[in-house]
XYZ file of C-alpha atoms in Angstrom:
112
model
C 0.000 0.000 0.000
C 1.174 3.187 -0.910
C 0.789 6.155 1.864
C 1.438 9.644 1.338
C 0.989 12.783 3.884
C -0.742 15.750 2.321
C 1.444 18.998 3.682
C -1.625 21.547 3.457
C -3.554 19.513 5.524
C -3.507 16.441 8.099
C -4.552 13.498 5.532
C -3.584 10.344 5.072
C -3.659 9.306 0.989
C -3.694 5.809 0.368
C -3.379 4.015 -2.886
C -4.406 -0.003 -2.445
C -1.978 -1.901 -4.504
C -4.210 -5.032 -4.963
C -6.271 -6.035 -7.864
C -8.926 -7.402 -5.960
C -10.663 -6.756 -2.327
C -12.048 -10.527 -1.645
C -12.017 -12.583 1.347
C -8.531 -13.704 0.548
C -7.125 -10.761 1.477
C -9.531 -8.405 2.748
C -8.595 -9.177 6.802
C -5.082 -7.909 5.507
C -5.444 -4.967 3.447
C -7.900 -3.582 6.363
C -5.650 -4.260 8.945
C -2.846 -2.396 6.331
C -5.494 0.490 6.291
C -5.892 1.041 9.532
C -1.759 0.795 10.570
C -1.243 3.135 7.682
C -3.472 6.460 9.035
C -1.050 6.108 12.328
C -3.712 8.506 14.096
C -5.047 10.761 11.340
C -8.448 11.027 11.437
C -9.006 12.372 8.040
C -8.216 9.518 5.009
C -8.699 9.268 1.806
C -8.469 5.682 -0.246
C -7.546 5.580 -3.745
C -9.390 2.274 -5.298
C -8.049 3.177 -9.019
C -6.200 -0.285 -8.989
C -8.970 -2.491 -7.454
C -11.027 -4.402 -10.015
C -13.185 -6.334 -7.738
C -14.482 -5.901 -4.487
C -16.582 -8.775 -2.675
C -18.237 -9.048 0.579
C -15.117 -9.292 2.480
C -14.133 -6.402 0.828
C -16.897 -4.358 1.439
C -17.094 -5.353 5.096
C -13.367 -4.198 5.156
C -14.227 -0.881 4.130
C -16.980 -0.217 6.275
C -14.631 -1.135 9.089
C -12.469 1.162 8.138
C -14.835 3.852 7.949
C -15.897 3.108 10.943
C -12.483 2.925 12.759
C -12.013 6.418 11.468
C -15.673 7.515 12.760
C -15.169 6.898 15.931
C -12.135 9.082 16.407
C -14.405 11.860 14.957
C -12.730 11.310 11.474
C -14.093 10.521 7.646
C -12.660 8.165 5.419
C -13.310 9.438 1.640
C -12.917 7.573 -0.980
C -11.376 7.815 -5.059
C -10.715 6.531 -8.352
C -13.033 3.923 -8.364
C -13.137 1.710 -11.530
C -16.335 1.490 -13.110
C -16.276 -2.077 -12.432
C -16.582 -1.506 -8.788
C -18.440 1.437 -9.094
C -21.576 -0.676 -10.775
C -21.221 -2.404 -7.569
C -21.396 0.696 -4.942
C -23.852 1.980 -7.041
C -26.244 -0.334 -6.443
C -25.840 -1.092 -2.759
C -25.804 3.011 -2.324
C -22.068 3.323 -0.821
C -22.479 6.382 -1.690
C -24.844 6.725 1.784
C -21.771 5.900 3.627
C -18.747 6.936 1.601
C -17.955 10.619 0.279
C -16.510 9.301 -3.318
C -14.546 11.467 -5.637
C -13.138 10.854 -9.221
C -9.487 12.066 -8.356
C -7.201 12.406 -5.355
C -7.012 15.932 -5.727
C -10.458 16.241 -5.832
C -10.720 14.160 -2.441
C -8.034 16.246 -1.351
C -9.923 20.007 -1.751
C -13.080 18.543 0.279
C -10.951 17.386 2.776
C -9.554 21.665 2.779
C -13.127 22.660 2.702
């Protein structure tokens, strides 16, 4: 996983490096998630390189989100391939998730 600290602000960008979120490695990329923000309560998770998402996946996620939640943060979310976005689409992830088309764009809400 990729991390990266924005200097204008306190936000943790992080670029999964996996094709697919599925319950073989789901556990592991939330667990890489959550070690990665180190305290930051304001995240943003670049999906551009995730082709699939299952179950596990999506559990993953909202465990996440919820992590960050309950420190008073928000966990945004970018770059999602359309693949996955059919999928978030129509279970409304949008209800939980703030989702932008770019990092930068994630970036500016996170300033506003």
């Amino acid at each position: 996983m990729e991390t990266m600290r924005d200097k204008r602000i306190d936000v943790a960008v992080l670029t999964v490096n996996q094709d697919y979120m599925d319950a073989s490695n789901a556990a592991a990329v939330k667990q890489d998630i959550l070690r990665q923000l180190d305290g930051r309560t304001q995240a943003i998770l670049d999906l551009s390189r995730v082709a699939f998402v299952d179950s596990a996946g999506l559990s993953g996620l909202l465990a996440c989100l919820q992590q960050v939640a309950q420190t008073g943060g928000d966990l945004k979310l970018c770059g999602i391939t359309d693949e996955v976005r059919v999928l978030f689409d129509l279970i409304k992830m949008q209800r939980l998730f703030e989702i932008f088309d770019s990092t930068e764009q994630a970036v500016l809400a996170c300033e506003g």
